[in-house]
PDB file of C-alpha atoms in Angstrom:
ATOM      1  CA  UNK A 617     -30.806 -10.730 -19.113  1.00  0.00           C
ATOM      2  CA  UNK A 618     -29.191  -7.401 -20.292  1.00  0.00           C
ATOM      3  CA  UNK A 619     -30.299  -5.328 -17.422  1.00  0.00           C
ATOM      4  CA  UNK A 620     -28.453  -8.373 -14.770  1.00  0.00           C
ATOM      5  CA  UNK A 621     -24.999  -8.477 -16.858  1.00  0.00           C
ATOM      6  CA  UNK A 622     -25.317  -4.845 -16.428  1.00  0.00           C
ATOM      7  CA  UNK A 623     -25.955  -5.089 -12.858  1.00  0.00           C
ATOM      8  CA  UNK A 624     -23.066  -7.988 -12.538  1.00  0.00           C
ATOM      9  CA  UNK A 625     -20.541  -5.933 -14.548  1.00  0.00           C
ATOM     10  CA  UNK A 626     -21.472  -3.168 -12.049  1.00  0.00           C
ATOM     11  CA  UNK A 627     -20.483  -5.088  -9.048  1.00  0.00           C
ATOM     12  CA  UNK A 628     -17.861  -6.676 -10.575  1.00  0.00           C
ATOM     13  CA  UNK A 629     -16.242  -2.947 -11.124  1.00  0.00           C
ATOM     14  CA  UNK A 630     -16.952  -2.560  -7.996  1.00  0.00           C
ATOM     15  CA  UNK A 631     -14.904  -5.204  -5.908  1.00  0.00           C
ATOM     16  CA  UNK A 632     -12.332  -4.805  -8.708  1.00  0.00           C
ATOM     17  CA  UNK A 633     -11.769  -1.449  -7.667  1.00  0.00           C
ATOM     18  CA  UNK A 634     -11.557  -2.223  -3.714  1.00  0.00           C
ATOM     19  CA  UNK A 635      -9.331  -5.335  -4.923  1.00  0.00           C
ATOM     20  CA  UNK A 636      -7.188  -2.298  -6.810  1.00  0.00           C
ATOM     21  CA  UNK A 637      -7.537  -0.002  -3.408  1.00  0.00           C
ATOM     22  CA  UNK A 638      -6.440  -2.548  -1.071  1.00  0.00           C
ATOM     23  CA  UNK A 639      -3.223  -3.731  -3.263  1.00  0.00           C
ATOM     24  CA  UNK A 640      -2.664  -0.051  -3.630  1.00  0.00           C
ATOM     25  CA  UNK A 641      -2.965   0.451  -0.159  1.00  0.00           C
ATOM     26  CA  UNK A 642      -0.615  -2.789   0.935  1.00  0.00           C
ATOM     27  CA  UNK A 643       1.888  -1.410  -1.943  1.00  0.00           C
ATOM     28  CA  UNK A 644       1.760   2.013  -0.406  1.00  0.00           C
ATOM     29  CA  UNK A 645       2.326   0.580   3.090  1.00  0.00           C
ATOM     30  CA  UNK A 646       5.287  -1.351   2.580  1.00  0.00           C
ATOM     31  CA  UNK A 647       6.991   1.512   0.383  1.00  0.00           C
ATOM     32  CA  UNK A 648       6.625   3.673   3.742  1.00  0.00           C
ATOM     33  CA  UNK A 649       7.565   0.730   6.486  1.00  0.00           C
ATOM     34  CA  UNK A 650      10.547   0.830   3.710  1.00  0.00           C
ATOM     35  CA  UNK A 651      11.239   4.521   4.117  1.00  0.00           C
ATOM     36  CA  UNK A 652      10.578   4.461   8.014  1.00  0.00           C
ATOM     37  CA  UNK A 653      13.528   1.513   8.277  1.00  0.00           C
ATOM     38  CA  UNK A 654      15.415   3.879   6.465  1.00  0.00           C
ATOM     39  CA  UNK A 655      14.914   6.595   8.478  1.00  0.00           C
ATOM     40  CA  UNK A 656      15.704   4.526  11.622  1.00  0.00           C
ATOM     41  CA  UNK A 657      18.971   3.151  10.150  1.00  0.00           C
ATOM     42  CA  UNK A 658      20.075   6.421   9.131  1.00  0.00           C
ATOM     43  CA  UNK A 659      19.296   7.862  13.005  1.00  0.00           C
ATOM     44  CA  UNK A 660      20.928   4.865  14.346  1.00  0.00           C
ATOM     45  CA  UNK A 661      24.124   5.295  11.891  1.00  0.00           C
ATOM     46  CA  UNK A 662      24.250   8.818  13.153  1.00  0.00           C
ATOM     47  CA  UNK A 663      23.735   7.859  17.078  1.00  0.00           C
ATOM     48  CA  UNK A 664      25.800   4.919  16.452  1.00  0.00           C
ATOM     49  CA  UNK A 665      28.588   7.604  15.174  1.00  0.00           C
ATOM     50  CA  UNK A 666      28.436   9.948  17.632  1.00  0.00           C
ATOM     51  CA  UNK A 667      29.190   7.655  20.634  1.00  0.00           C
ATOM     52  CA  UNK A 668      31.571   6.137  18.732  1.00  0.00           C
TER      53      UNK A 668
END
């Protein structure tokens, strides 16, 4: 019984840490969508300024 909570704890780390990567991962791609929208506003602010 030991040996298959071991091997269930095991696996459990497992998908916990893919559940971590994958938040980490969605976190990390809305922070740059965030920075890219940024980056676009800013471009268009100085386009925007320049025709004007």
């Amino acid at each position: 019984m030991k040996i298959g909570c071991v091997i269930l704890d095991v696996e459990f780390l497992v998908l916990w840490m893919k559940i971590g990567c994958v938040v980490l991962d969605v976190e990390f791609l809305v922070h740059w969508m965030k920075i890219r929208c940024v980056v676009l506003d800013v471009e268009f602010l100085v386009l925007w300024m320049k025709i004007g």
